[in-house]
PDB file of C-alpha atoms and ligand atoms in Angstrom:
ATOM      1  CA  UNK A 107       0.000   0.000   0.000  1.00 89.00           C
ATOM      2  CA  UNK A 108       2.843   2.425   0.780  1.00 97.00           C
ATOM      3  CA  UNK A 109       5.650   1.142  -1.426  1.00 95.00           C
ATOM      4  CA  UNK A 110       7.550   4.040  -3.033  1.00 93.00           C
ATOM      5  CA  UNK A 111       6.552   6.204  -0.074  1.00 98.00           C
ATOM      6  CA  UNK A 112       8.729   7.430   2.734  1.00 98.00           C
ATOM      7  CA  UNK A 113       7.571   8.357   6.205  1.00 98.00           C
ATOM      8  CA  UNK A 114       9.004  10.258   9.144  1.00 99.00           C
ATOM      9  CA  UNK A 115       7.486   9.604  12.563  1.00 99.00           C
ATOM     10  CA  UNK A 116       8.657  11.821  15.423  1.00 99.00           C
ATOM     11  CA  UNK A 117       8.813  10.253  18.864  1.00 98.00           C
ATOM     12  CA  UNK A 118       8.839   6.727  17.481  1.00 98.00           C
ATOM     13  CA  UNK A 119      11.261   4.907  19.746  1.00 98.00           C
ATOM     14  CA  UNK A 120       8.336   3.917  21.948  1.00 96.00           C
ATOM     15  CA  UNK A 121       4.564   3.645  22.274  1.00 96.00           C
ATOM     16  CA  UNK A 122       2.215   4.997  19.593  1.00 98.00           C
ATOM     17  CA  UNK A 123       4.960   6.359  17.318  1.00 98.00           C
ATOM     18  CA  UNK A 124       6.781   3.044  17.185  1.00 98.00           C
ATOM     19  CA  UNK A 125       3.553   1.219  16.319  1.00 98.00           C
ATOM     20  CA  UNK A 126       2.892   3.725  13.499  1.00 98.00           C
ATOM     21  CA  UNK A 127       6.448   3.416  12.121  1.00 98.00           C
ATOM     22  CA  UNK A 128       6.123  -0.366  12.196  1.00 98.00           C
ATOM     23  CA  UNK A 129       2.753  -0.467  10.400  1.00 98.00           C
ATOM     24  CA  UNK A 130       4.045   1.886   7.689  1.00 98.00           C
ATOM     25  CA  UNK A 131       7.124  -0.319   7.224  1.00 98.00           C
ATOM     26  CA  UNK A 132       4.920  -3.421   7.171  1.00 98.00           C
ATOM     27  CA  UNK A 133       3.056  -1.795   4.286  1.00 98.00           C
ATOM     28  CA  UNK A 134       6.194  -1.062   2.281  1.00 98.00           C
ATOM     29  CA  UNK A 135       7.247   2.471   3.285  1.00 98.00           C
ATOM     30  CA  UNK A 136      10.813   3.432   4.075  1.00 98.00           C
ATOM     31  CA  UNK A 137      10.764   5.070   7.489  1.00 98.00           C
ATOM     32  CA  UNK A 138      12.766   7.482   9.594  1.00 99.00           C
ATOM     33  CA  UNK A 139      12.298   6.904  13.284  1.00 98.00           C
ATOM     34  CA  UNK A 140      13.132   9.481  15.948  1.00 99.00           C
ATOM     35  CA  UNK A 141      13.134   9.787  19.711  1.00 98.00           C
ATOM     36  CA  UNK A 142      15.141   9.123  22.818  1.00 98.00           C
ATOM     37  CA  UNK A 143      16.207   5.917  24.490  1.00 97.00           C
ATOM     38  CA  UNK A 144      19.140   3.557  24.883  1.00 98.00           C
ATOM     39  CA  UNK A 145      21.270   3.485  21.721  1.00 98.00           C
ATOM     40  CA  UNK A 146      21.410  -0.306  21.698  1.00 98.00           C
ATOM     41  CA  UNK A 147      17.634  -0.714  22.028  1.00 98.00           C
ATOM     42  CA  UNK A 148      16.982   1.856  19.292  1.00 98.00           C
ATOM     43  CA  UNK A 149      19.444   0.175  16.915  1.00 98.00           C
ATOM     44  CA  UNK A 150      17.811  -3.195  17.602  1.00 98.00           C
ATOM     45  CA  UNK A 151      14.401  -1.725  16.761  1.00 98.00           C
ATOM     46  CA  UNK A 152      15.721   0.025  13.613  1.00 98.00           C
ATOM     47  CA  UNK A 153      17.498  -3.070  12.293  1.00 98.00           C
ATOM     48  CA  UNK A 154      14.487  -5.210  13.236  1.00 98.00           C
ATOM     49  CA  UNK A 155      12.165  -3.040  11.119  1.00 98.00           C
ATOM     50  CA  UNK A 156      14.503  -3.441   8.120  1.00 98.00           C
ATOM     51  CA  UNK A 157      14.847  -7.199   8.422  1.00 98.00           C
ATOM     52  CA  UNK A 158      11.228  -7.912   9.363  1.00 98.00           C
ATOM     53  CA  UNK A 159       9.626  -5.773   6.644  1.00 98.00           C
ATOM     54  CA  UNK A 160      12.303  -5.544   3.909  1.00 98.00           C
ATOM     55  CA  UNK A 161      12.325  -1.714   3.851  1.00 98.00           C
ATOM     56  CA  UNK A 162      14.910   0.891   4.754  1.00 98.00           C
ATOM     57  CA  UNK A 163      14.764   2.383   8.220  1.00 98.00           C
ATOM     58  CA  UNK A 164      16.847   5.331   9.450  1.00 98.00           C
ATOM     59  CA  UNK A 165      17.129   6.764  12.930  1.00 98.00           C
ATOM     60  CA  UNK A 166      17.326  10.492  13.725  1.00 98.00           C
ATOM     61  CA  UNK A 167      18.274  11.580  17.240  1.00 98.00           C
ATOM     62  CA  UNK A 168      16.891  15.106  16.658  1.00 99.00           C
ATOM     63  CA  UNK A 169      15.573  16.750  19.819  1.00 99.00           C
ATOM     64  CA  UNK A 170      12.038  18.100  19.239  1.00 98.00           C
ATOM     65  CA  UNK A 171      12.834  21.136  21.404  1.00 98.00           C
ATOM     66  CA  UNK A 172      15.519  22.259  18.897  1.00 98.00           C
ATOM     67  CA  UNK A 173      14.260  23.896  15.664  1.00 98.00           C
ATOM     68  CA  UNK A 174      17.622  23.548  13.876  1.00 98.00           C
ATOM     69  CA  UNK A 175      17.834  19.821  14.645  1.00 98.00           C
ATOM     70  CA  UNK A 176      14.223  19.378  13.475  1.00 98.00           C
ATOM     71  CA  UNK A 177      14.892  21.133  10.154  1.00 98.00           C
ATOM     72  CA  UNK A 178      18.011  19.009   9.610  1.00 98.00           C
ATOM     73  CA  UNK A 179      16.062  15.818  10.423  1.00 98.00           C
ATOM     74  CA  UNK A 180      13.438  16.616   7.775  1.00 98.00           C
ATOM     75  CA  UNK A 181      16.052  17.555   5.162  1.00 98.00           C
ATOM     76  CA  UNK A 182      18.041  14.371   5.827  1.00 98.00           C
ATOM     77  CA  UNK A 183      14.939  12.161   5.708  1.00 98.00           C
ATOM     78  CA  UNK A 184      13.967  13.683   2.367  1.00 98.00           C
ATOM     79  CA  UNK A 185      17.498  13.378   0.949  1.00 98.00           C
ATOM     80  CA  UNK A 186      18.013   9.796   2.132  1.00 98.00           C
ATOM     81  CA  UNK A 187      14.853   8.382   0.563  1.00 98.00           C
ATOM     82  CA  UNK A 188      14.325  10.887  -2.270  1.00 98.00           C
ATOM     83  CA  UNK A 189      11.054  12.210  -0.811  1.00 98.00           C
ATOM     84  CA  UNK A 190       9.194  12.735   2.423  1.00 98.00           C
ATOM     85  CA  UNK A 191       5.604  11.761   1.734  1.00 98.00           C
ATOM     86  CA  UNK A 192       4.144  11.032   5.156  1.00 99.00           C
ATOM     87  CA  UNK A 193       4.932  13.124   8.208  1.00 99.00           C
ATOM     88  CA  UNK A 194       3.634  12.018  11.586  1.00 99.00           C
ATOM     89  CA  UNK A 195       4.015  14.561  14.371  1.00 99.00           C
ATOM     90  CA  UNK A 196       3.798  12.310  17.363  1.00 98.00           C
ATOM     91  CA  UNK A 197       6.524  13.169  19.899  1.00 98.00           C
ATOM     92  CA  UNK A 198       5.008  14.173  23.194  1.00 97.00           C
ATOM     93  CA  UNK A 199       5.557  14.362  26.904  1.00 95.00           C
ATOM     94  CA  UNK A 200       3.255  14.937  29.868  1.00 94.00           C
ATOM     95  CA  UNK A 201       3.485  16.586  33.265  1.00 93.00           C
ATOM     96  CA  UNK A 202       0.751  16.506  35.890  1.00 91.00           C
ATOM     97  CA  UNK A 203       0.647  19.299  38.451  1.00 95.00           C
ATOM     98  CA  UNK A 204      -1.621  22.077  39.777  1.00 97.00           C
ATOM     99  CA  UNK A 205      -0.974  25.252  37.774  1.00 98.00           C
ATOM    100  CA  UNK A 206       0.470  27.207  40.701  1.00 98.00           C
ATOM    101  CA  UNK A 207       3.163  24.545  41.154  1.00 97.00           C
ATOM    102  CA  UNK A 208       3.658  23.787  37.460  1.00 98.00           C
ATOM    103  CA  UNK A 209       7.421  24.024  36.753  1.00 98.00           C
ATOM    104  CA  UNK A 210       8.110  26.713  34.127  1.00 98.00           C
ATOM    105  CA  UNK A 211      10.644  24.515  32.338  1.00 98.00           C
ATOM    106  CA  UNK A 212       8.039  21.717  32.050  1.00 98.00           C
ATOM    107  CA  UNK A 213       5.546  24.149  30.514  1.00 98.00           C
ATOM    108  CA  UNK A 214       8.173  25.292  27.990  1.00 98.00           C
ATOM    109  CA  UNK A 215       9.225  21.720  27.144  1.00 98.00           C
ATOM    110  CA  UNK A 216       5.645  20.511  26.636  1.00 98.00           C
ATOM    111  CA  UNK A 217       4.761  23.444  24.381  1.00 99.00           C
ATOM    112  CA  UNK A 218       8.000  22.903  22.404  1.00 99.00           C
ATOM    113  CA  UNK A 219       7.728  19.119  21.985  1.00 99.00           C
ATOM    114  CA  UNK A 220       3.946  18.617  21.791  1.00 98.00           C
ATOM    115  CA  UNK A 221       3.118  21.715  19.710  1.00 99.00           C
ATOM    116  CA  UNK A 222       5.982  23.756  18.236  1.00 99.00           C
ATOM    117  CA  UNK A 223       7.865  20.729  16.855  1.00 99.00           C
ATOM    118  CA  UNK A 224       4.866  20.042  14.577  1.00 99.00           C
ATOM    119  CA  UNK A 225       5.191  23.564  13.193  1.00 99.00           C
ATOM    120  CA  UNK A 226       8.926  23.131  12.540  1.00 99.00           C
ATOM    121  CA  UNK A 227       8.562  19.731  10.810  1.00 99.00           C
ATOM    122  CA  UNK A 228       5.558  20.834   8.766  1.00 99.00           C
ATOM    123  CA  UNK A 229       7.259  24.054   7.684  1.00 98.00           C
ATOM    124  CA  UNK A 230      10.230  22.014   6.436  1.00 98.00           C
ATOM    125  CA  UNK A 231       8.228  19.168   4.842  1.00 98.00           C
ATOM    126  CA  UNK A 232       5.477  21.059   2.981  1.00 99.00           C
ATOM    127  CA  UNK A 233       7.630  22.472   0.114  1.00 98.00           C
ATOM    128  CA  UNK A 234       8.642  18.958  -1.047  1.00 98.00           C
ATOM    129  CA  UNK A 235       5.088  17.628  -0.667  1.00 98.00           C
ATOM    130  CA  UNK A 236       3.749  20.571  -2.701  1.00 98.00           C
ATOM    131  CA  UNK A 237       6.366  20.016  -5.416  1.00 98.00           C
ATOM    132  CA  UNK A 238       5.397  16.330  -5.675  1.00 98.00           C
ATOM    133  CA  UNK A 239       1.648  17.063  -5.404  1.00 98.00           C
ATOM    134  CA  UNK A 240       1.123  14.461  -2.678  1.00 98.00           C
ATOM    135  CA  UNK A 241       1.509  14.412   1.069  1.00 98.00           C
ATOM    136  CA  UNK A 242       0.070  13.242   4.343  1.00 98.00           C
ATOM    137  CA  UNK A 243       0.540  15.062   7.627  1.00 99.00           C
ATOM    138  CA  UNK A 244      -0.843  13.221  10.617  1.00 99.00           C
ATOM    139  CA  UNK A 245      -0.656  14.798  14.042  1.00 99.00           C
ATOM    140  CA  UNK A 246      -1.091  12.794  17.204  1.00 98.00           C
ATOM    141  CA  UNK A 247      -3.616  14.916  19.038  1.00 98.00           C
ATOM    142  CA  UNK A 248      -5.508  13.580  22.029  1.00 98.00           C
ATOM    143  CA  UNK A 249      -8.937  13.670  23.591  1.00 98.00           C
ATOM    144  CA  UNK A 250      -7.181  16.547  25.356  1.00 98.00           C
ATOM    145  CA  UNK A 251      -7.156  18.396  22.015  1.00 98.00           C
ATOM    146  CA  UNK A 252     -10.933  18.635  22.443  1.00 98.00           C
ATOM    147  CA  UNK A 253     -11.686  18.579  26.178  1.00 98.00           C
ATOM    148  CA  UNK A 254      -9.714  19.321  29.342  1.00 97.00           C
ATOM    149  CA  UNK A 255      -8.724  17.588  32.566  1.00 94.00           C
ATOM    150  CA  UNK A 256      -7.364  19.358  35.656  1.00 95.00           C
ATOM    151  CA  UNK A 257      -3.621  19.435  36.425  1.00 95.00           C
ATOM    152  CA  UNK A 258      -2.583  19.088  32.767  1.00 96.00           C
ATOM    153  CA  UNK A 259      -2.537  22.764  31.744  1.00 98.00           C
ATOM    154  CA  UNK A 260       0.482  22.607  29.415  1.00 98.00           C
ATOM    155  CA  UNK A 261      -0.542  19.341  27.756  1.00 98.00           C
ATOM    156  CA  UNK A 262      -4.151  20.422  27.160  1.00 98.00           C
ATOM    157  CA  UNK A 263      -3.006  23.822  25.867  1.00 99.00           C
ATOM    158  CA  UNK A 264      -0.505  22.187  23.487  1.00 99.00           C
ATOM    159  CA  UNK A 265      -3.007  19.614  22.201  1.00 98.00           C
ATOM    160  CA  UNK A 266      -5.718  22.259  21.665  1.00 99.00           C
ATOM    161  CA  UNK A 267      -2.985  24.123  19.769  1.00 99.00           C
ATOM    162  CA  UNK A 268      -2.413  21.037  17.622  1.00 99.00           C
ATOM    163  CA  UNK A 269      -6.132  21.026  16.753  1.00 99.00           C
ATOM    164  CA  UNK A 270      -5.944  24.616  15.512  1.00 99.00           C
ATOM    165  CA  UNK A 271      -2.669  24.027  13.696  1.00 99.00           C
ATOM    166  CA  UNK A 272      -4.068  20.909  11.964  1.00 99.00           C
ATOM    167  CA  UNK A 273      -7.114  22.764  10.656  1.00 99.00           C
ATOM    168  CA  UNK A 274      -5.099  25.774   9.522  1.00 99.00           C
ATOM    169  CA  UNK A 275      -2.516  23.809   7.529  1.00 99.00           C
ATOM    170  CA  UNK A 276      -5.264  21.594   6.057  1.00 99.00           C
ATOM    171  CA  UNK A 277      -6.799  24.739   4.551  1.00 99.00           C
ATOM    172  CA  UNK A 278      -3.448  26.070   3.330  1.00 98.00           C
ATOM    173  CA  UNK A 279      -2.568  22.883   1.381  1.00 99.00           C
ATOM    174  CA  UNK A 280      -6.056  21.662   0.465  1.00 98.00           C
ATOM    175  CA  UNK A 281      -5.450  22.030  -3.287  1.00 98.00           C
ATOM    176  CA  UNK A 282      -1.958  20.540  -3.272  1.00 98.00           C
ATOM    177  CA  UNK A 283      -2.790  16.837  -2.806  1.00 98.00           C
ATOM    178  CA  UNK A 284      -1.810  17.075   0.848  1.00 99.00           C
ATOM    179  CA  UNK A 285      -4.091  16.151   3.741  1.00 99.00           C
ATOM    180  CA  UNK A 286      -3.587  17.189   7.355  1.00 99.00           C
ATOM    181  CA  UNK A 287      -5.406  15.436  10.173  1.00 99.00           C
ATOM    182  CA  UNK A 288      -5.136  14.746  13.873  1.00 99.00           C
ATOM    183  CA  UNK A 289      -5.809  11.444  15.568  1.00 99.00           C
ATOM    184  CA  UNK A 290      -7.266  12.048  19.024  1.00 98.00           C
ATOM    185  CA  UNK A 291      -6.815   8.997  21.204  1.00 98.00           C
ATOM    186  CA  UNK A 292      -8.180   8.587  24.696  1.00 97.00           C
ATOM    187  CA  UNK A 293      -5.959   6.738  27.143  1.00 93.00           C
ATOM    188  CA  UNK A 294      -3.585   4.415  25.338  1.00 96.00           C
ATOM    189  CA  UNK A 295      -1.502   2.068  27.477  1.00 90.00           C
ATOM    190  CA  UNK A 296       2.044   3.328  26.778  1.00 91.00           C
ATOM    191  CA  UNK A 297       5.040   4.435  28.873  1.00 86.00           C
ATOM    192  CA  UNK A 298       3.677   8.018  28.773  1.00 79.00           C
ATOM    193  CA  UNK A 299       0.527   6.965  30.635  1.00 86.00           C
ATOM    194  CA  UNK A 300       2.382   4.638  32.981  1.00 89.00           C
ATOM    195  CA  UNK A 301       4.767   7.464  33.962  1.00 86.00           C
ATOM    196  CA  UNK A 302       2.011   9.901  34.964  1.00 81.00           C
ATOM    197  CA  UNK A 303       0.466   7.519  37.477  1.00 91.00           C
ATOM    198  CA  UNK A 304       2.822   8.414  40.382  1.00 93.00           C
ATOM    199  CA  UNK A 305       2.269  12.184  39.934  1.00 87.00           C
ATOM    200  CA  UNK A 306      -1.491  11.736  39.666  1.00 87.00           C
ATOM    201  CA  UNK A 307      -1.408   9.586  42.830  1.00 93.00           C
ATOM    202  CA  UNK A 308       0.401  12.469  44.545  1.00 92.00           C
ATOM    203  CA  UNK A 309      -1.761  15.275  43.103  1.00 88.00           C
ATOM    204  CA  UNK A 310      -5.023  13.526  44.013  1.00 91.00           C
ATOM    205  CA  UNK A 311      -3.934  11.453  47.038  1.00 95.00           C
ATOM    206  CA  UNK A 312      -4.935   8.165  45.393  1.00 95.00           C
ATOM    207  CA  UNK A 313      -3.597   4.616  45.061  1.00 95.00           C
ATOM    208  CA  UNK A 314      -2.417   3.274  41.683  1.00 92.00           C
ATOM    209  CA  UNK A 315      -5.605   1.236  41.215  1.00 89.00           C
ATOM    210  CA  UNK A 316      -7.752   4.290  42.044  1.00 91.00           C
ATOM    211  CA  UNK A 317      -5.855   6.399  39.477  1.00 91.00           C
ATOM    212  CA  UNK A 318      -6.403   3.774  36.760  1.00 88.00           C
ATOM    213  CA  UNK A 319     -10.088   3.225  37.544  1.00 86.00           C
ATOM    214  CA  UNK A 320     -11.268   6.599  38.856  1.00 89.00           C
ATOM    215  CA  UNK A 321      -9.071   9.009  36.839  1.00 86.00           C
ATOM    216  CA  UNK A 322      -7.819   7.386  33.647  1.00 87.00           C
ATOM    217  CA  UNK A 323     -10.588   4.979  32.708  1.00 92.00           C
ATOM    218  CA  UNK A 324     -13.239   7.073  34.478  1.00 91.00           C
ATOM    219  CA  UNK A 325     -13.258   9.263  31.384  1.00 85.00           C
ATOM    220  CA  UNK A 326     -13.389   6.317  28.994  1.00 94.00           C
ATOM    221  CA  UNK A 327     -16.862   4.740  28.808  1.00 94.00           C
ATOM    222  CA  UNK A 328     -15.516   1.483  27.331  1.00 93.00           C
ATOM    223  CA  UNK A 329     -13.333   1.076  30.477  1.00 89.00           C
ATOM    224  CA  UNK A 330     -10.616  -0.251  28.170  1.00 90.00           C
ATOM    225  CA  UNK A 331      -7.316   1.355  27.248  1.00 92.00           C
ATOM    226  CA  UNK A 332      -6.950   2.099  23.508  1.00 96.00           C
ATOM    227  CA  UNK A 333      -4.119  -0.003  22.011  1.00 96.00           C
ATOM    228  CA  UNK A 334      -1.173   1.340  20.024  1.00 98.00           C
ATOM    229  CA  UNK A 335      -2.100  -1.056  17.206  1.00 98.00           C
ATOM    230  CA  UNK A 336      -5.563   0.517  16.936  1.00 98.00           C
ATOM    231  CA  UNK A 337      -4.058   4.007  16.662  1.00 98.00           C
ATOM    232  CA  UNK A 338      -1.515   2.798  14.101  1.00 98.00           C
ATOM    233  CA  UNK A 339      -4.223   1.231  11.932  1.00 98.00           C
ATOM    234  CA  UNK A 340      -5.992   4.616  11.708  1.00 98.00           C
ATOM    235  CA  UNK A 341      -2.680   6.306  10.859  1.00 99.00           C
ATOM    236  CA  UNK A 342      -2.247   3.749   8.066  1.00 98.00           C
ATOM    237  CA  UNK A 343      -5.722   4.439   6.712  1.00 98.00           C
ATOM    238  CA  UNK A 344      -5.086   8.208   6.709  1.00 98.00           C
ATOM    239  CA  UNK A 345      -1.819   7.679   4.824  1.00 98.00           C
ATOM    240  CA  UNK A 346      -3.527   5.938   1.906  1.00 97.00           C
ATOM    241  CA  UNK A 347      -5.055   7.337  -1.287  1.00 97.00           C
ATOM    242  CA  UNK A 348      -8.523   6.290  -0.050  1.00 97.00           C
ATOM    243  CA  UNK A 349      -8.268   9.014   2.627  1.00 98.00           C
ATOM    244  CA  UNK A 350      -7.645  11.825   0.118  1.00 98.00           C
ATOM    245  CA  UNK A 351     -10.864  13.646   1.072  1.00 98.00           C
ATOM    246  CA  UNK A 352     -10.312  13.445   4.810  1.00 99.00           C
ATOM    247  CA  UNK A 353      -8.567  16.640   5.829  1.00 99.00           C
ATOM    248  CA  UNK A 354      -8.677  19.115   8.687  1.00 99.00           C
ATOM    249  CA  UNK A 355     -10.293  16.545  10.976  1.00 98.00           C
ATOM    250  CA  UNK A 356      -9.868  15.534  14.596  1.00 98.00           C
ATOM    251  CA  UNK A 357     -10.478  11.786  14.504  1.00 98.00           C
ATOM    252  CA  UNK A 358     -11.411  10.529  17.934  1.00 98.00           C
ATOM    253  CA  UNK A 359     -10.363   7.063  19.086  1.00 98.00           C
ATOM    254  CA  UNK A 360     -11.255   7.394  22.717  1.00 98.00           C
ATOM    255  CA  UNK A 361     -13.698   4.693  23.777  1.00 97.00           C
ATOM    256  CA  UNK A 362     -16.504   7.277  23.795  1.00 98.00           C
ATOM    257  CA  UNK A 363     -14.767   9.815  26.087  1.00 97.00           C
ATOM    258  CA  UNK A 364     -15.548  12.984  24.111  1.00 98.00           C
ATOM    259  CA  UNK A 365     -19.139  11.862  23.407  1.00 97.00           C
ATOM    260  CA  UNK A 366     -20.061  12.571  27.040  1.00 95.00           C
TER     261      UNK A 366
HETATM  262  P1  LIG B 584       5.782   7.472  24.773  1.00 61.68           P
HETATM  263  O1  LIG B 584       6.380   8.082  25.982  1.00 61.68           O
HETATM  264  O2  LIG B 584       5.692   5.973  24.690  1.00 61.68           O
HETATM  265  O3  LIG B 584       6.488   7.994  23.455  1.00 61.68           O
HETATM  266  C1  LIG B 584       6.897   9.331  23.311  1.00 61.68           C
HETATM  267  C2  LIG B 584       7.980   9.401  22.260  1.00 61.68           C
HETATM  268  O4  LIG B 584       8.414  10.756  22.142  1.00 61.68           O
HETATM  269  C3  LIG B 584       9.229   8.571  22.635  1.00 61.68           C
HETATM  270  O5  LIG B 584       9.758   7.986  21.469  1.00 61.68           O
HETATM  271  C4  LIG B 584      10.179   9.638  23.170  1.00 61.68           C
HETATM  272  O6  LIG B 584      11.554   9.279  23.090  1.00 61.68           O
HETATM  273  C5  LIG B 584       9.829  10.789  22.250  1.00 61.68           C
HETATM  274  N1  LIG B 584      10.280  12.079  22.737  1.00 61.68           N
HETATM  275  C6  LIG B 584      10.066  12.653  23.945  1.00 61.68           C
HETATM  276  N2  LIG B 584      10.697  13.837  24.020  1.00 61.68           N
HETATM  277  C7  LIG B 584      11.318  14.019  22.822  1.00 61.68           C
HETATM  278  C8  LIG B 584      12.139  15.051  22.278  1.00 61.68           C
HETATM  279  N3  LIG B 584      12.454  16.155  22.966  1.00 61.68           N
HETATM  280  N4  LIG B 584      12.598  14.885  21.019  1.00 61.68           N
HETATM  281  C9  LIG B 584      12.313  13.772  20.296  1.00 61.68           C
HETATM  282  N5  LIG B 584      11.553  12.771  20.771  1.00 61.68           N
HETATM  283  C10 LIG B 584      11.062  12.905  22.011  1.00 61.68           C
HETATM  284  O7  LIG B 584       4.319   8.109  24.679  1.00 61.68           O
HETATM  285  P2  LIG B 584       3.024   7.784  23.783  1.00 61.68           P
HETATM  286  O8  LIG B 584       1.913   7.555  24.731  1.00 61.68           O
HETATM  287  O9  LIG B 584       3.303   6.803  22.719  1.00 61.68           O
HETATM  288  O10 LIG B 584       2.786   9.240  23.168  1.00 61.68           O
HETATM  289  C11 LIG B 584       2.946   9.544  21.803  1.00 61.68           C
HETATM  290  C12 LIG B 584       2.002  10.668  21.457  1.00 61.68           C
HETATM  291  O11 LIG B 584       0.657  10.251  21.688  1.00 61.68           O
HETATM  292  C13 LIG B 584       2.200  11.941  22.286  1.00 61.68           C
HETATM  293  O12 LIG B 584       2.056  13.084  21.457  1.00 61.68           O
HETATM  294  C14 LIG B 584       1.066  11.870  23.284  1.00 61.68           C
HETATM  295  O13 LIG B 584       0.702  13.135  23.748  1.00 61.68           O
HETATM  296  C15 LIG B 584      -0.008  11.234  22.437  1.00 61.68           C
HETATM  297  N6  LIG B 584      -1.112  10.630  23.164  1.00 61.68           N
HETATM  298  C16 LIG B 584      -0.885   9.614  24.038  1.00 61.68           C
HETATM  299  C17 LIG B 584      -1.971   9.073  24.713  1.00 61.68           C
HETATM  300  C18 LIG B 584      -1.797   7.975  25.696  1.00 61.68           C
HETATM  301  O14 LIG B 584      -2.763   7.700  26.431  1.00 61.68           O
HETATM  302  N7  LIG B 584      -0.673   7.291  25.734  1.00 61.68           N
HETATM  303  C19 LIG B 584      -3.247   9.564  24.491  1.00 61.68           C
HETATM  304  C20 LIG B 584      -3.433  10.599  23.580  1.00 61.68           C
HETATM  305  C21 LIG B 584      -2.355  11.121  22.925  1.00 61.68           C
END
């Protein structure tokens, strides 16, 4: 489905991004993965994608807080594979804290990684997509792009920003063969969710089980975590030609959360 295409997925050494990179590779795309982690584990994942799916896979260590590194990552991805057809802005971090105690550096990092990095990648990738007359930009939004929860001011602000950015760029490139959409998952069981449990326990004075049941899955009517494979399958659909008329959307995959 994606042979002769190349994809760049930010924040793809783990969780949702890794699942998206893998499903694109499984469908024939060459992929550039990006993110942090142990060098050995990342190399194992990169080489595994190549051998398992018979595509090329590159790794970029670009830090999504650094605009110059982001621009270089996009240029290198395009040069290495001859095009950059599918851009997935997925890197993200979380911090849970009441606003009056919210560390300023955490606010800045969340806005940079979860929001501004999508601007920097998109700005660098759109000229090539326009020249080729085809492109897919898929942003990992969140239910928190559409509704709020307390103690997540930076994350909710960044994800609402992603919603506005997605719609704006969709309009700008609507006649260029490029679609721009956001996938808005509810709670997906990944390291990002696992890591926020201790802070939520502290902020709300709850046990781990209470946080899972009464905070995380309380919002999700299905009472099930979304899986990374489910999110990746939607990202695959959006990357195909069949999704050419889907643009500027916030596609919820949240077990009914935002329907309430
Ligand atoms: P994760 O922690 O498993 O993955 C995050 C990825 O981003 C990792 O590869 C990490 O190395 C990378 N990353 C972090 N900081 C970076 C930086 N400065 N530069 C480059 N890479 C960086 O988390 P996840 O749950 O898979 O989250 C992926 C995306 O999905 C995020 O945008 C997150 O907000 C969003 N999301 C997650 C959930 C959920 O419940 N897990 C729900 C909705 C949206």
